[in-house]
Coordinates of C-alpha atoms and ligand atoms in Angstrom, one line a residue:
M9 CA 28.2 11.4 -11.9
A10 CA 27.5 10.9 -15.5
T11 CA 25.9 13.7 -17.4
G12 CA 23.8 13.8 -20.5
R13 CA 20.1 13.4 -21.1
R14 CA 19.9 10.7 -23.8
P15 CA 18.1 7.6 -22.6
R16 CA 20.7 4.9 -22.2
S17 CA 18.6 1.8 -22.6
G18 CA 18.2 2.5 -26.3
S19 CA 14.4 2.7 -26.2
T20 CA 12.7 5.6 -27.9
T21 CA 12.0 8.5 -25.6
A22 CA 8.2 8.1 -26.2
S23 CA 8.1 4.5 -25.1
L24 CA 10.3 5.3 -22.1
L25 CA 7.9 7.9 -20.9
T26 CA 4.7 6.0 -21.5
G27 CA 6.2 2.7 -20.4
S28 CA 4.3 1.3 -23.3
A29 CA 4.2 -2.4 -23.9
G30 CA 6.5 -4.2 -26.2
S31 CA 10.3 -4.8 -26.4
S32 CA 12.7 -2.0 -26.0
P33 CA 15.3 -2.2 -28.7
A34 CA 18.5 -2.6 -26.7
A35 CA 21.0 -0.4 -28.5
T36 CA 23.1 -0.3 -25.4
P37 CA 22.4 -3.8 -24.1
A38 CA 22.1 -4.2 -20.4
P39 CA 22.2 -7.7 -18.9
S40 CA 18.5 -8.4 -19.4
A41 CA 17.1 -11.1 -17.3
L42 CA 14.4 -11.7 -19.8
S43 CA 16.6 -12.8 -22.7
A44 CA 16.6 -16.6 -23.0
S45 CA 20.4 -16.7 -23.1
S46 CA 20.8 -14.8 -19.8
P47 CA 22.0 -16.9 -16.8
W48 CA 19.1 -15.2 -14.9
S49 CA 16.3 -16.4 -17.1
Y50 CA 13.6 -18.6 -15.6
A51 CA 11.0 -20.9 -17.0
P52 CA 7.5 -19.6 -16.6
A53 CA 6.0 -20.5 -13.3
P54 CA 2.4 -19.4 -13.4
E55 CA 0.1 -19.7 -10.3
S56 CA -3.2 -21.3 -11.1
R57 CA -6.0 -18.9 -11.6
D58 CA -8.6 -21.6 -10.8
V59 CA -7.9 -21.2 -7.0
A60 CA -10.0 -18.0 -7.1
Q61 CA -13.6 -18.4 -8.1
I62 CA -14.3 -14.8 -9.2
R63 CA -18.0 -14.3 -9.8
S64 CA -19.4 -12.2 -12.6
R65 CA -21.2 -9.8 -10.3
Y66 CA -20.9 -8.6 -6.7
G67 CA -23.3 -6.7 -4.5
L68 CA -22.8 -4.7 -1.3
F69 CA -22.3 -6.4 2.0
I70 CA -24.8 -4.8 4.4
D71 CA -26.1 -6.3 7.7
G72 CA -24.5 -9.7 6.9
K73 CA -26.2 -10.0 3.5
E74 CA -25.3 -9.3 0.0
R75 CA -27.6 -6.5 -1.4
A76 CA -28.1 -4.9 -4.8
P77 CA -27.1 -1.2 -4.9
S78 CA -30.1 1.2 -4.5
G79 CA -29.3 2.9 -7.8
G80 CA -29.0 -0.4 -9.7
E81 CA -25.7 0.7 -11.2
V82 CA -22.5 -1.3 -11.5
T83 CA -18.9 -0.6 -12.3
I84 CA -16.3 -3.0 -13.7
T85 CA -13.1 -4.1 -12.1
Y86 CA -10.3 -5.0 -14.5
N87 CA -7.2 -7.2 -14.4
P88 CA -4.4 -4.6 -14.9
A89 CA -2.1 -7.2 -16.4
T90 CA -4.5 -8.1 -19.2
E91 CA -7.0 -5.2 -19.3
E92 CA -9.7 -7.9 -19.1
P93 CA -12.9 -7.2 -17.1
L94 CA -13.0 -9.4 -14.0
A95 CA -16.4 -8.6 -12.5
E96 CA -19.3 -6.2 -12.2
I97 CA -19.2 -4.4 -8.9
A98 CA -22.2 -2.7 -7.2
K99 CA -22.0 1.1 -7.3
G100 CA -23.0 2.0 -3.8
T101 CA -24.8 5.3 -3.3
P102 CA -25.1 7.6 -0.3
E103 CA -28.5 5.8 0.4
D104 CA -26.6 2.5 0.6
A105 CA -24.1 4.1 2.9
D106 CA -27.0 5.2 5.1
R107 CA -28.3 1.6 5.3
A108 CA -24.9 0.2 6.1
I109 CA -24.4 2.8 8.9
E110 CA -27.8 2.0 10.3
A111 CA -26.9 -1.7 10.3
A112 CA -23.6 -1.0 12.0
S113 CA -25.2 1.2 14.6
R114 CA -27.8 -1.5 15.4
A115 CA -25.1 -4.2 15.6
Y116 CA -23.0 -1.9 17.9
R117 CA -25.9 -1.2 20.3
K118 CA -27.5 -4.6 20.4
V119 CA -24.6 -7.1 19.9
W120 CA -21.0 -6.1 19.6
S121 CA -20.7 -3.6 22.5
R122 CA -22.5 -6.0 24.8
L123 CA -20.3 -9.0 23.9
H124 CA -17.7 -10.0 26.4
P125 CA -14.3 -8.9 25.0
R126 CA -13.1 -12.5 25.2
E127 CA -15.9 -13.4 22.8
R128 CA -14.9 -10.6 20.4
A129 CA -11.4 -11.9 20.5
K130 CA -12.6 -15.4 19.3
Y131 CA -14.1 -13.9 16.2
L132 CA -10.9 -12.1 15.4
Y133 CA -8.9 -15.3 15.9
R134 CA -11.4 -17.1 13.7
I135 CA -11.0 -14.5 10.9
S136 CA -7.3 -14.8 11.1
R137 CA -7.4 -18.6 10.8
I138 CA -9.8 -18.5 7.9
L139 CA -7.5 -15.9 6.1
Q140 CA -4.7 -18.4 6.5
E141 CA -6.7 -21.3 5.4
R142 CA -7.9 -19.4 2.3
S143 CA -4.6 -17.6 1.8
R144 CA -4.0 -18.9 -1.8
E145 CA -7.4 -17.9 -2.9
F146 CA -6.9 -14.4 -1.4
A147 CA -3.4 -14.1 -2.9
V148 CA -4.6 -15.0 -6.4
T149 CA -7.7 -12.7 -6.2
E150 CA -5.5 -9.8 -5.0
T151 CA -3.0 -10.3 -7.8
L152 CA -5.6 -10.6 -10.5
D153 CA -7.4 -7.4 -9.3
S154 CA -4.4 -5.2 -8.4
G155 CA -1.6 -6.3 -10.7
K156 CA 0.9 -6.9 -7.8
P157 CA 3.2 -10.0 -8.2
I158 CA 1.7 -13.2 -6.7
R159 CA 5.0 -13.6 -4.8
E160 CA 4.2 -10.4 -2.9
S161 CA 0.4 -11.0 -2.3
R162 CA 1.2 -14.6 -1.3
D163 CA 4.3 -13.8 1.0
V164 CA 3.5 -10.3 2.2
D165 CA -0.1 -9.0 1.9
V166 CA -2.1 -12.1 2.9
P167 CA 0.2 -13.3 5.8
L168 CA 0.4 -9.8 7.2
A169 CA -3.4 -9.3 7.0
A170 CA -3.9 -12.5 8.9
A171 CA -1.2 -11.5 11.4
H172 CA -3.0 -8.2 12.1
F173 CA -6.2 -10.0 13.0
W174 CA -4.2 -12.4 15.2
Y175 CA -2.3 -9.6 16.9
Y176 CA -5.4 -7.5 17.7
A177 CA -7.4 -10.5 18.8
G178 CA -4.8 -10.7 21.6
W179 CA -5.7 -7.1 22.6
A180 CA -9.5 -7.5 22.6
D181 CA -9.7 -8.7 26.2
K182 CA -6.8 -6.6 27.5
L183 CA -8.0 -3.1 26.6
A184 CA -7.6 -1.9 30.2
Y185 CA -3.8 -2.6 29.8
A186 CA -3.8 -0.4 26.7
V187 CA -4.9 2.7 28.6
P188 CA -3.7 2.1 32.2
G189 CA -5.6 4.0 34.9
R190 CA -8.4 4.9 32.5
R191 CA -11.5 3.1 31.3
P192 CA -11.3 2.0 27.6
E193 CA -14.4 2.7 25.6
S194 CA -15.1 2.1 21.9
H195 CA -16.3 4.9 19.6
G196 CA -19.3 3.1 18.1
V197 CA -19.5 3.0 14.3
V198 CA -16.3 3.7 12.5
G199 CA -16.1 4.8 8.8
Q200 CA -13.0 3.6 6.8
V201 CA -11.9 4.4 3.3
I202 CA -9.0 2.5 1.8
P203 CA -6.8 2.7 -1.3
W204 CA -5.9 0.3 -4.1
N205 CA -2.2 -0.4 -3.5
F206 CA -2.6 -2.9 -0.6
P207 CA -6.4 -3.7 -0.7
L208 CA -6.6 -6.6 1.8
L209 CA -3.8 -5.4 4.0
M210 CA -5.2 -1.9 4.4
L211 CA -8.6 -3.5 5.2
A212 CA -6.9 -5.6 7.9
W213 CA -5.0 -2.6 9.3
K214 CA -8.4 -0.8 9.6
I215 CA -10.9 -3.5 10.6
A216 CA -8.8 -5.6 13.1
P217 CA -8.1 -2.9 15.7
A218 CA -11.6 -1.4 15.2
L219 CA -13.3 -4.7 16.1
A220 CA -10.8 -5.5 18.9
A221 CA -11.6 -2.2 20.5
G222 CA -15.4 -2.9 20.3
N223 CA -16.4 -0.8 17.3
T224 CA -18.5 -1.8 14.3
V225 CA -17.4 -0.9 10.8
V226 CA -18.5 0.5 7.4
L227 CA -15.6 0.2 5.0
K228 CA -15.3 1.5 1.4
P229 CA -12.6 -0.2 -0.8
A230 CA -11.0 1.5 -3.8
S231 CA -13.0 1.3 -7.0
T232 CA -10.2 -0.5 -8.9
T233 CA -9.6 -3.2 -6.3
P234 CA -12.8 -4.2 -4.5
L235 CA -12.5 -8.0 -4.9
T236 CA -10.6 -9.1 -1.7
A237 CA -12.8 -6.8 0.4
L238 CA -15.8 -8.6 -1.0
L239 CA -14.1 -12.0 -0.4
F240 CA -13.5 -10.8 3.1
A241 CA -17.3 -10.3 3.4
D242 CA -17.5 -14.1 2.8
V243 CA -14.9 -14.7 5.6
C244 CA -17.1 -12.6 8.0
R245 CA -20.0 -14.9 7.2
Q246 CA -17.9 -18.0 7.5
A247 CA -16.6 -16.8 10.9
G248 CA -20.2 -16.3 12.0
L249 CA -19.6 -12.6 12.8
P250 CA -22.8 -11.1 13.9
D251 CA -24.7 -9.3 11.2
G252 CA -23.9 -5.6 10.7
V253 CA -20.6 -5.7 12.6
V254 CA -18.7 -5.3 9.3
N255 CA -20.3 -3.7 6.3
I256 CA -18.5 -3.3 2.9
I257 CA -19.8 -0.6 0.5
T258 CA -18.2 -0.4 -2.9
G259 CA -18.7 2.7 -4.9
P260 CA -17.1 6.1 -5.9
G261 CA -15.4 8.7 -3.7
S262 CA -18.7 10.5 -3.1
T263 CA -20.1 7.4 -1.4
G264 CA -16.9 7.3 0.8
M265 CA -17.6 11.0 1.7
A266 CA -21.2 10.1 2.6
I267 CA -19.8 7.4 5.0
V268 CA -17.3 9.6 6.7
T269 CA -19.5 12.7 7.1
D270 CA -22.5 10.8 8.5
P271 CA -23.1 12.1 12.1
R272 CA -23.6 8.5 13.3
V273 CA -20.0 7.7 12.4
A274 CA -17.9 8.5 15.4
K275 CA -14.4 7.8 14.1
V276 CA -12.9 8.0 10.6
A277 CA -9.8 6.3 9.2
F278 CA -8.6 7.1 5.7
T279 CA -5.6 5.9 3.7
G280 CA -4.9 7.4 0.3
S281 CA -3.9 10.6 -1.4
T282 CA -3.1 13.8 0.5
S283 CA -5.7 15.7 -1.5
V284 CA -8.5 13.4 -0.6
G285 CA -7.3 13.3 3.0
V286 CA -7.5 17.1 3.1
T287 CA -11.0 17.0 1.6
I288 CA -12.1 14.5 4.3
A289 CA -10.5 16.5 7.1
K290 CA -12.4 19.6 5.9
G291 CA -15.6 17.6 5.4
I292 CA -15.7 16.4 9.0
A293 CA -14.2 19.5 10.7
G294 CA -16.2 20.5 13.8
Q295 CA -18.1 17.2 14.1
G296 CA -15.9 16.0 16.9
K297 CA -15.0 12.7 15.2
G298 CA -11.7 10.9 15.7
L299 CA -9.7 11.0 12.5
T300 CA -6.5 9.2 11.4
L301 CA -5.0 10.0 8.0
E302 CA -2.4 7.8 6.3
L303 CA -1.4 9.8 3.2
G304 CA 1.4 10.0 0.7
G305 CA 5.2 10.0 1.1
K306 CA 8.4 10.8 -0.7
A307 CA 10.9 8.8 1.4
A308 CA 14.6 9.2 1.2
N309 CA 16.7 6.1 1.2
I310 CA 20.1 7.4 2.3
V311 CA 23.3 5.4 1.4
F312 CA 26.4 6.4 3.2
E313 CA 29.9 5.6 1.9
D314 CA 30.6 3.0 4.5
A315 CA 27.4 1.0 3.8
A316 CA 27.6 -2.6 2.7
L317 CA 27.0 -1.8 -0.9
D318 CA 25.4 -4.9 -2.3
Q319 CA 23.1 -5.1 0.7
A320 CA 22.2 -1.4 0.2
V321 CA 21.5 -2.1 -3.5
E322 CA 19.0 -4.8 -2.5
G323 CA 17.4 -2.4 0.0
V324 CA 17.1 0.3 -2.6
I325 CA 15.6 -2.1 -5.1
N326 CA 13.1 -3.4 -2.5
G327 CA 12.4 0.2 -1.4
I328 CA 11.2 1.4 -4.8
F329 CA 10.2 -1.6 -6.9
F330 CA 8.2 -3.6 -4.3
N331 CA 4.6 -3.4 -5.5
Q332 CA 5.7 -1.5 -8.6
G333 CA 6.6 1.5 -6.3
E334 CA 2.9 1.9 -5.6
V335 CA 3.7 2.2 -1.9
C336 CA 3.1 5.3 0.3
C337 CA 6.4 4.6 2.1
A338 CA 8.4 3.7 -1.0
G339 CA 12.0 4.8 -1.0
S340 CA 11.5 7.0 -4.0
R341 CA 14.4 9.3 -3.4
L342 CA 17.9 7.7 -3.4
L343 CA 20.3 9.9 -1.5
V344 CA 23.8 8.5 -2.1
Q345 CA 27.1 9.9 -0.9
E346 CA 29.1 11.5 -3.7
S347 CA 32.2 9.5 -3.0
I348 CA 30.5 6.2 -3.8
A349 CA 27.8 7.4 -6.2
E350 CA 29.4 6.2 -9.4
E351 CA 30.1 2.7 -8.0
F352 CA 26.8 2.4 -6.3
L353 CA 24.8 3.5 -9.4
A354 CA 26.7 1.0 -11.6
R355 CA 25.7 -1.8 -9.2
L356 CA 22.2 -0.5 -9.0
R357 CA 21.8 -0.5 -12.8
N358 CA 23.2 -3.9 -13.0
R359 CA 20.7 -5.2 -10.4
M360 CA 17.8 -3.4 -12.1
S361 CA 18.7 -5.2 -15.3
T362 CA 17.9 -8.5 -13.6
L363 CA 14.4 -7.5 -12.5
R364 CA 11.7 -9.6 -14.1
V365 CA 8.9 -7.3 -15.2
G366 CA 5.7 -9.0 -16.5
D367 CA 2.9 -11.4 -15.7
P368 CA 2.0 -10.8 -12.0
M369 CA 0.7 -14.4 -11.8
D370 CA 4.2 -15.8 -12.5
K371 CA 5.9 -16.7 -9.3
N372 CA 9.2 -15.4 -10.6
T373 CA 7.9 -11.9 -11.4
D374 CA 9.5 -9.1 -9.5
V375 CA 7.6 -6.1 -10.9
G376 CA 4.0 -6.6 -11.9
A377 CA 1.3 -4.4 -13.6
I378 CA 0.4 -0.8 -12.7
N379 CA -3.0 -0.8 -11.1
S380 CA -4.9 1.4 -13.6
R381 CA -4.6 3.2 -16.8
A382 CA -5.0 6.5 -14.9
Q383 CA -2.0 5.6 -12.7
M384 CA 0.0 4.7 -15.8
E385 CA -0.7 8.2 -17.2
T386 CA 0.3 9.9 -13.9
I387 CA 3.6 8.0 -13.8
G388 CA 4.2 8.8 -17.5
E389 CA 3.5 12.5 -17.0
L390 CA 5.9 12.7 -14.0
V391 CA 8.6 10.8 -15.8
A392 CA 8.3 13.1 -18.8
S393 CA 8.6 16.1 -16.5
G394 CA 11.8 14.6 -15.1
V395 CA 13.3 14.4 -18.6
S396 CA 12.1 17.9 -19.6
E397 CA 13.4 19.4 -16.4
G398 CA 16.9 18.1 -17.1
A399 CA 17.3 14.9 -15.1
E400 CA 19.0 11.9 -16.8
I401 CA 16.8 8.9 -17.3
W402 CA 17.9 5.2 -17.5
Q403 CA 15.8 2.1 -17.9
P404 CA 16.9 -1.5 -18.3
A405 CA 16.4 -3.2 -21.7
C406 CA 13.5 -5.6 -20.9
D407 CA 10.5 -6.9 -22.8
L408 CA 7.1 -5.8 -21.5
P409 CA 3.9 -7.8 -22.1
T410 CA 2.0 -6.6 -25.2
R411 CA -1.2 -6.1 -23.2
G412 CA -1.8 -4.6 -19.8
W413 CA -0.4 -1.6 -17.9
F414 CA 3.3 -2.1 -17.4
F415 CA 6.0 0.5 -16.7
R416 CA 9.7 -0.1 -17.0
P417 CA 11.8 0.3 -13.8
T418 CA 13.2 3.8 -14.1
L419 CA 16.3 5.4 -12.6
F420 CA 16.9 9.2 -12.7
T421 CA 20.2 10.7 -12.0
N422 CA 21.3 14.4 -12.0
V423 CA 18.1 15.2 -10.1
A424 CA 17.7 18.6 -8.6
Q425 CA 15.7 19.0 -5.5
S426 CA 13.4 21.4 -7.3
H427 CA 12.4 18.8 -9.9
R428 CA 8.9 17.5 -9.7
I429 CA 10.2 13.9 -9.6
A430 CA 12.1 14.8 -6.4
R431 CA 9.1 16.5 -4.8
E432 CA 5.9 14.8 -5.9
E433 CA 4.8 11.3 -5.1
I434 CA 5.0 9.3 -8.3
F435 CA 3.6 6.0 -7.0
G436 CA 5.3 4.0 -9.6
P437 CA 8.7 2.2 -10.3
V438 CA 10.7 5.4 -10.6
L439 CA 13.7 6.3 -8.5
A440 CA 15.2 9.8 -8.3
T441 CA 18.8 10.0 -7.3
I442 CA 20.3 13.0 -5.4
T443 CA 23.9 13.0 -4.1
F444 CA 25.3 14.5 -0.9
R445 CA 28.7 15.0 0.7
T446 CA 28.2 15.3 4.4
V447 CA 25.9 13.8 7.0
A448 CA 24.4 17.2 7.6
E449 CA 23.7 17.6 3.9
A450 CA 22.0 14.2 3.8
I451 CA 19.7 15.1 6.7
E452 CA 18.9 18.4 5.2
K453 CA 18.0 17.0 1.8
A454 CA 16.1 14.1 3.2
N455 CA 13.9 16.4 5.2
N456 CA 13.4 18.8 2.3
T457 CA 10.0 17.4 1.4
A458 CA 6.4 18.2 2.2
Y459 CA 5.9 14.6 3.4
G460 CA 7.2 12.8 6.5
L461 CA 6.2 9.1 6.3
S462 CA 9.3 7.0 6.1
A463 CA 13.1 6.9 5.5
G464 CA 16.0 4.4 5.2
I465 CA 19.6 4.7 6.4
W466 CA 22.4 2.5 5.1
T467 CA 25.7 2.6 7.1
E468 CA 27.8 0.2 9.1
K469 CA 28.2 2.9 11.8
G470 CA 25.7 2.5 14.7
S471 CA 26.1 6.0 16.1
R472 CA 25.4 7.5 12.7
I473 CA 22.2 5.4 12.5
L474 CA 21.0 6.9 15.8
H475 CA 22.0 10.4 15.0
V476 CA 20.5 10.4 11.5
A477 CA 17.3 8.6 12.6
N478 CA 16.8 11.2 15.3
A479 CA 17.2 14.1 12.9
L480 CA 14.9 12.7 10.2
K481 CA 11.4 14.0 10.1
A482 CA 9.7 10.7 9.2
G483 CA 7.3 8.6 11.1
V484 CA 9.2 5.3 10.3
V485 CA 12.9 5.0 9.9
W486 CA 14.5 1.7 8.7
A487 CA 18.2 1.1 9.3
N488 CA 20.0 -1.3 6.9
T489 CA 16.6 -2.6 5.8
F490 CA 13.5 -1.2 4.2
N491 CA 9.8 -1.9 3.9
R492 CA 9.6 -4.0 7.0
F493 CA 6.1 -4.3 8.5
D494 CA 4.8 -5.9 11.6
P495 CA 1.5 -5.7 13.3
T496 CA 3.1 -4.9 16.6
S497 CA 4.9 -1.9 15.2
P498 CA 3.1 1.5 14.7
F499 CA 3.2 3.1 11.3
G500 CA 2.3 6.6 10.2
G501 CA 3.6 10.0 9.3
Y502 CA 3.5 13.6 9.9
K503 CA 3.4 16.8 7.8
E504 CA 1.5 16.0 4.6
S505 CA 1.8 12.3 5.2
G506 CA -1.0 12.6 7.7
Y507 CA -1.5 12.0 11.4
G508 CA -2.3 9.1 13.7
R509 CA -0.7 5.7 13.8
E510 CA -1.8 2.3 12.6
G511 CA -0.5 -0.9 14.0
G512 CA 0.7 -1.8 17.5
L513 CA -0.6 -0.3 20.7
Q514 CA -0.7 3.1 19.1
G515 CA -3.0 1.8 16.4
L516 CA -5.4 0.4 19.0
H517 CA -5.5 3.8 20.8
A518 CA -7.0 5.4 17.7
Y519 CA -10.1 3.1 18.1
L520 CA -10.5 3.8 21.8
R521 CA -11.9 6.7 23.8
S522 CA -10.7 6.6 27.4
S523 CA -12.3 8.3 30.4
Ligands
LIG20 P1 -7.5 8.5 -3.6 O1 -8.2 9.2 -4.6 O2 -7.1 9.2 -2.4 O3 -8.3 7.2 -3.2 C1 -8.2 6.5 -2.0 C2 -9.6 6.1 -1.5 O4 -10.4 7.2 -1.3 C3 -10.4 5.3 -2.6 O5 -11.2 4.4 -1.9 C4 -11.2 6.4 -3.2 O6 -12.4 5.9 -3.9 C5 -11.6 7.2 -2.0 N1 -12.0 8.6 -2.3 C6 -11.8 9.3 -3.4 N2 -12.3 10.5 -3.3 C7 -12.9 10.6 -2.1 C8 -13.6 11.5 -1.4 N3 -13.8 12.8 -1.9 N4 -14.2 11.2 -0.2 C9 -14.0 10.0 0.4 N5 -13.3 9.0 -0.3 C10 -12.7 9.3 -1.5 O7 -6.2 7.9 -4.2 P2 -6.1 7.3 -5.6 O8 -6.8 8.2 -6.7 O9 -6.5 5.9 -5.6 O10 -4.6 7.5 -5.9 C11 -4.0 8.8 -6.2 C12 -2.8 9.0 -5.5 O11 -3.0 8.8 -4.1 C13 -1.7 8.1 -5.9 O12 -1.0 8.4 -7.0 C14 -0.8 8.1 -4.6 O13 0.0 9.2 -4.7 C15 -1.8 8.3 -3.5 N6 -2.1 7.1 -2.8 C16 -1.5 7.0 -1.6 C17 -1.8 5.9 -0.9 C18 -1.2 5.7 0.5 S1 -1.1 4.3 1.1 N7 -0.7 6.7 1.1 C19 -2.5 4.9 -1.4 C20 -3.1 5.0 -2.6 C21 -2.9 6.2 -3.3 P3 -12.3 5.5 -5.4 O14 -11.3 4.4 -5.6 O15 -13.7 5.1 -5.7 O16 -11.9 6.8 -6.1

């Protein structure tokens, strides 16, 4: 493998590390997709922003109604691609959480738990259909609020969210089959806290199985991406969902803590960072609540020498640059067999040079904006640590928008397993490459992480897929593909990636007590 630490894109080290906006002067030109003369260049294809009617101010959704926060305070949600304020969002307090939990308890006792399961299923089907009917509005809102490319919110987030409601609607009147020989019972009120990387999809992963199992919900979205959850409140009203069955409380982490620790909340589901997951687990310890934690990851994407190389390059690109790498199961460690490393990395660099980074609302954009300034700084700091610890950095020469939070796709080679970029979750478009010689070494290096969420295997040999998949300590293993999600398939990790499963029958079990 090549050695040397000089950035090869020709950008100054400072702009490489901060991912700051503007052009990178291409001293060593890569085939940039964004230059007008490139055969890969596309005309702008912006999605219309008018599809989404974003209001200037949003309240809390409690007991079927929009309410002002008890403290009267608001926060602002920004468009990460332009840094423009989008809307004022109610800053919910523990007092608001209390009102929402009271509403959810009442709705559980008086309505939802008494409803025939077939009737509950109808609401879920209705929600799914409305999400499909309003899919463009949801996709545009999600992209404006999160920075993810419209192509992804339109083709992945929103359809999968609708599919989750559809799938769990099917389970609502068949719960006895989910726990054969036992009596399925709901928990009551469930408290759910979700992150900013897949705001609507994480909401669907949480709310759909909870309602299908007969629970009522109090959910807190992330502070930087509340808009699709608040739009979902409108879907609940449109579907005629009984008041109090779903409550959405925006606000800071302390409000999330007030929700999950409340004694009336019988089951907690959290997706986010490992540190907050640990805080929540400690906070509710001894209370007898059900708990599922979906935390971080540091997945290995393992490419063996017999892999179909171009297919594997696509899989590696998808694994780390989908949603700007802000994905808990991102393939952020590339493990490539030494015999093909040089050839594979050459193809990978070539492909990275064709990625279109920029306006998330453009239908041709591959890599959109980083969700927040804070996340940009985290990525920048970890990338700087990679350089200072001795790894070799490479970024394609591409223009970045002059406003907004954008980070260049970044490839590190000569990475040691002790480097922070090989150990810590970066949650950005940054790939750390490690080589290996034997299958045993690949397995050992892939498992050398505190996390255990996902992994990828690229080989044409079926027996190797089975052997390696069995040996990998990861909740999800993809073979000759990556980042495939389906409502029928369980997802989750172990070690510091958390516990419990979401999706599929296993995801339903988490919302049922059985006697
Ligand atoms: P977290 O701080 O974990 O935030 C996730 C959710 O938890 C948000 O709704 C957050 O609210 C809330 N929260 C924060 N502190 C809380 C507390 N003490 N009690 C209850 N809820 C609390 O994640 P983040 O800051 O958004 O991202 C930081 C890192 O987390 C990322 O760099 C990434 O490594 C990881 N992350 C992982 C995932 C997945 S899917 N595994 C998703 C997102 C982030 P606020 O938004 O109001 O703070």
